[in-house]
Amino acid sequence: MAIAAADVEKVVREFVARAKEDAPAFDNDTPLYADGVGLDSLETAELSAVLEDEFDTDPFSADEMPQTLGEILAFYAGETAAAGA
């Protein structure tokens, strides 16, 4: 099953809007934590669960925890490519 980057981005942005009402505007390279969007560990776990529920896998279970929206999108692009192989 192909996972569209736009779908992943929409889920992440909707989650951030709910979790961090005061979150700054962010792009693919903005850090998700600390001085970027400001997600804490609980919010990160919640985002992981939301992505798992929506797409049956999540980038937070990979070897390295994603630091940006771009890294989350790259994870799903790799999952889609692996599924097509």
XYZ file of N, CA, C and O in Angstrom:
340
model
N 0.843 -1.184 0.000
C 0.000 0.000 0.000
C 0.886 1.244 0.000
O 1.772 1.397 0.825
N 0.649 2.119 -0.908
C 1.421 3.359 -1.001
C 0.891 4.363 0.020
O -0.319 4.526 0.188
N 1.808 5.005 0.692
C 1.445 6.028 1.674
C 1.858 7.371 1.097
O 3.041 7.610 0.843
N 0.890 8.219 0.859
C 1.155 9.522 0.252
C 1.775 10.470 1.273
O 1.305 10.563 2.415
N 2.810 11.165 0.855
C 3.478 12.137 1.730
C 2.493 13.190 2.228
O 2.551 13.605 3.387
N 1.573 13.595 1.377
C 0.590 14.612 1.773
C -0.294 14.109 2.907
O -0.656 14.879 3.809
N -0.620 12.818 2.897
C -1.436 12.243 3.965
C -0.670 12.229 5.287
O -1.216 12.550 6.341
N 0.595 11.846 5.225
C 1.436 11.822 6.431
C 1.589 13.234 6.982
O 1.415 13.471 8.186
N 1.904 14.172 6.105
C 2.082 15.558 6.537
C 0.807 16.095 7.186
O 0.860 16.767 8.213
N -0.338 15.776 6.611
C -1.612 16.241 7.161
C -1.815 15.696 8.578
O -2.206 16.436 9.478
N -1.549 14.419 8.781
C -1.719 13.806 10.102
C -0.788 14.471 11.123
O -1.207 14.809 12.231
N 0.474 14.679 10.744
C 1.439 15.295 11.665
C 1.035 16.734 11.985
O 1.010 17.140 13.156
N 0.677 17.487 10.972
C 0.297 18.886 11.210
C -0.977 19.005 12.052
O -1.073 19.860 12.920
N -1.941 18.126 11.819
C -3.160 18.142 12.634
C -2.849 17.780 14.081
O -3.391 18.371 15.007
N -1.968 16.802 14.268
C -1.581 16.427 15.629
C -0.901 17.601 16.325
O -1.230 17.928 17.470
N 0.049 18.227 15.671
C 0.769 19.355 16.273
C -0.204 20.489 16.607
O -0.105 21.098 17.678
N -1.146 20.750 15.737
C -2.120 21.817 15.990
C -2.943 21.519 17.241
O -3.265 22.440 18.007
N -3.260 20.252 17.474
C -4.020 19.874 18.680
C -3.129 19.889 19.916
O -3.545 20.347 20.978
N -1.922 19.364 19.795
C -1.034 19.206 20.949
C -0.376 20.512 21.367
O -0.130 20.735 22.555
N -0.062 21.355 20.413
C 0.677 22.597 20.670
C -0.036 23.751 19.998
O 0.338 24.186 18.917
N -1.051 24.254 20.650
C -1.825 25.348 20.065
C -0.956 26.566 19.753
O -1.255 27.323 18.846
N 0.126 26.719 20.506
C 1.014 27.865 20.305
C 2.260 27.507 19.488
O 3.227 28.258 19.459
N 2.241 26.357 18.820
C 3.397 25.933 18.034
C 3.659 26.922 16.902
O 2.723 27.422 16.276
N 4.932 27.175 16.644
C 5.255 28.069 15.530
C 4.985 27.368 14.197
O 4.874 26.144 14.142
N 4.869 28.152 13.159
C 4.784 27.564 11.822
C 6.066 26.767 11.607
O 7.135 27.162 12.075
N 5.956 25.636 10.942
C 7.150 24.827 10.731
C 7.168 24.222 9.346
O 6.134 24.042 8.718
N 8.399 23.957 8.897
C 8.567 23.326 7.591
C 9.201 21.952 7.794
O 9.331 21.492 8.924
N 9.627 21.324 6.719
C 10.175 19.971 6.797
C 11.464 19.879 7.595
O 11.817 18.803 8.066
N 12.186 20.993 7.751
C 13.478 20.971 8.440
C 13.424 21.503 9.866
O 14.431 21.497 10.562
N 12.279 21.948 10.328
C 12.149 22.472 11.678
C 12.195 21.311 12.677
O 11.473 20.331 12.504
N 13.016 21.397 13.712
C 13.044 20.332 14.723
C 11.666 20.154 15.366
O 10.950 21.128 15.603
N 11.311 18.926 15.622
C 10.030 18.640 16.269
C 10.081 18.912 17.771
O 9.056 19.051 18.410
N 11.278 18.973 18.330
C 11.449 19.066 19.774
C 12.091 20.392 20.165
O 12.464 21.191 19.317
N 12.240 20.610 21.442
C 12.957 21.749 22.028
C 12.640 23.076 21.335
O 11.510 23.532 21.381
N 13.644 23.671 20.707
C 13.499 25.009 20.133
C 12.709 25.050 18.822
O 12.503 26.118 18.264
N 12.280 23.901 18.354
C 11.484 23.861 17.133
C 10.004 23.910 17.469
O 9.512 24.877 18.044
N 9.300 22.833 17.157
C 7.871 22.742 17.425
C 7.615 22.637 18.932
O 6.613 23.130 19.427
N 8.521 21.991 19.650
C 8.414 21.909 21.106
C 7.689 20.694 21.644
O 7.212 20.710 22.781
N 7.612 19.594 20.870
C 6.980 18.391 21.393
C 7.794 17.835 22.557
O 9.018 17.807 22.512
N 7.091 17.385 23.596
C 7.781 16.728 24.703
C 7.676 15.212 24.519
O 7.127 14.732 23.519
N 8.190 14.445 25.464
C 8.236 12.991 25.297
C 6.839 12.369 25.240
O 6.606 11.435 24.472
N 5.908 12.858 26.024
C 4.542 12.325 25.986
C 3.878 12.638 24.643
O 3.238 11.766 24.037
N 4.040 13.847 24.163
C 3.467 14.223 22.866
C 4.103 13.416 21.738
O 3.419 13.029 20.783
N 5.395 13.123 21.860
C 6.071 12.310 20.858
C 5.490 10.898 20.854
O 5.239 10.323 19.790
N 5.247 10.341 22.037
C 4.637 9.010 22.131
C 3.231 9.020 21.540
O 2.827 8.068 20.847
N 2.491 10.079 21.784
C 1.143 10.196 21.223
C 1.197 10.294 19.702
O 0.392 9.663 19.008
N 2.141 11.076 19.180
C 2.293 11.189 17.724
C 2.644 9.829 17.136
O 2.108 9.431 16.104
N 3.524 9.103 17.800
C 3.889 7.758 17.357
C 2.653 6.872 17.259
O 2.447 6.171 16.263
N 1.805 6.915 18.288
C 0.583 6.094 18.302
C -0.386 6.508 17.197
O -0.996 5.655 16.544
N -0.520 7.804 16.984
C -1.411 8.298 15.924
C -0.925 7.804 14.556
O -1.731 7.322 13.745
N 0.367 7.904 14.304
C 0.911 7.450 13.024
C 0.762 5.942 12.871
O 0.440 5.449 11.784
N 0.988 5.207 13.949
C 0.811 3.746 13.926
C -0.641 3.389 13.598
O -0.910 2.517 12.767
N -1.583 4.059 14.238
C -2.999 3.797 13.983
C -3.380 4.116 12.537
O -4.127 3.380 11.907
N -2.858 5.215 12.035
C -3.229 5.682 10.699
C -2.560 4.882 9.576
O -3.185 4.584 8.557
N -1.267 4.534 9.768
C -0.498 3.955 8.666
C 0.077 2.565 8.960
O 0.869 2.042 8.174
N -0.281 1.977 10.106
C 0.155 0.629 10.500
C 1.654 0.493 10.761
O 2.158 -0.626 10.863
N 2.350 1.577 10.828
C 3.765 1.599 11.185
C 4.103 3.022 11.592
O 3.357 3.950 11.282
N 5.205 3.166 12.321
C 5.583 4.532 12.692
C 7.092 4.684 12.694
O 7.819 3.730 12.954
N 7.560 5.883 12.384
C 8.994 6.121 12.269
C 9.719 6.086 13.616
O 10.931 5.965 13.661
N 8.981 6.158 14.699
C 9.605 6.164 16.011
C 10.031 4.776 16.445
O 10.722 4.617 17.443
N 9.643 3.741 15.688
C 10.075 2.379 15.976
C 11.326 2.013 15.170
O 11.848 0.911 15.310
N 11.792 2.913 14.340
C 12.996 2.694 13.531
C 14.242 2.849 14.403
O 14.162 3.215 15.576
N 15.392 2.591 13.829
C 16.652 2.659 14.571
C 16.935 4.041 15.147
O 17.449 4.160 16.250
N 16.622 5.077 14.385
C 16.864 6.443 14.848
C 15.556 7.212 14.891
O 14.766 7.163 13.955
N 15.347 7.920 15.982
C 14.123 8.700 16.135
C 14.160 9.902 15.193
O 15.147 10.634 15.161
N 13.082 10.107 14.425
C 13.066 11.258 13.511
C 13.082 12.571 14.292
O 12.458 12.697 15.337
N 13.801 13.534 13.752
C 13.942 14.834 14.399
C 13.123 15.927 13.733
O 12.913 16.976 14.323
N 12.657 15.661 12.504
C 11.934 16.679 11.728
C 10.768 16.031 10.981
O 10.719 14.806 10.821
N 9.865 16.855 10.496
C 8.788 16.368 9.641
C 9.379 15.713 8.393
O 8.901 14.670 7.942
N 10.431 16.303 7.846
C 11.077 15.738 6.664
C 11.570 14.322 6.897
O 11.460 13.459 6.013
N 12.090 14.036 8.086
C 12.557 12.680 8.393
C 11.383 11.714 8.533
O 11.484 10.546 8.163
N 10.260 12.191 9.045
C 9.059 11.350 9.110
C 8.588 11.032 7.688
O 8.285 9.886 7.366
N 8.555 12.043 6.828
C 8.144 11.831 5.433
C 9.097 10.870 4.726
O 8.660 9.994 3.968
N 10.393 10.993 4.987
C 11.381 10.103 4.370
C 11.183 8.660 4.833
O 11.334 7.722 4.040
N 10.839 8.471 6.100
C 10.571 7.132 6.615
C 9.443 6.483 5.822
O 9.556 5.352 5.372
N 8.342 7.196 5.658
C 7.202 6.623 4.936
C 7.500 6.460 3.447
O 7.003 5.509 2.827
N 8.311 7.320 2.880
C 8.717 7.137 1.478
C 9.518 5.844 1.345
O 9.338 5.083 0.384
N 10.378 5.565 2.321
C 11.151 4.325 2.324
C 10.274 3.104 2.530
O 10.475 2.056 1.909
N 9.264 3.216 3.391
C 8.324 2.115 3.614
C 7.553 1.811 2.336
O 7.353 0.657 2.001
N 7.130 2.838 1.644
C 6.381 2.657 0.404
C 7.264 2.014 -0.656
O 6.850 1.102 -1.356
N 8.531 2.471 -0.740
C 9.451 1.904 -1.718
C 9.744 0.436 -1.402
O 9.796 -0.403 -2.300
N 9.899 0.110 -0.126
C 10.177 -1.265 0.286
C 8.981 -2.178 -0.013
O 9.153 -3.331 -0.406
N 7.781 -1.671 0.161
C 6.571 -2.449 -0.111
C 6.431 -2.736 -1.598
O 5.890 -3.775 -1.990
N 6.926 -1.842 -2.436
C 6.822 -2.011 -3.880
C 7.901 -2.908 -4.452
O 7.815 -3.346 -5.591
N 8.925 -3.209 -3.662
C 10.056 -4.005 -4.155
C 9.746 -5.485 -4.203
O 8.896 -6.020 -3.653
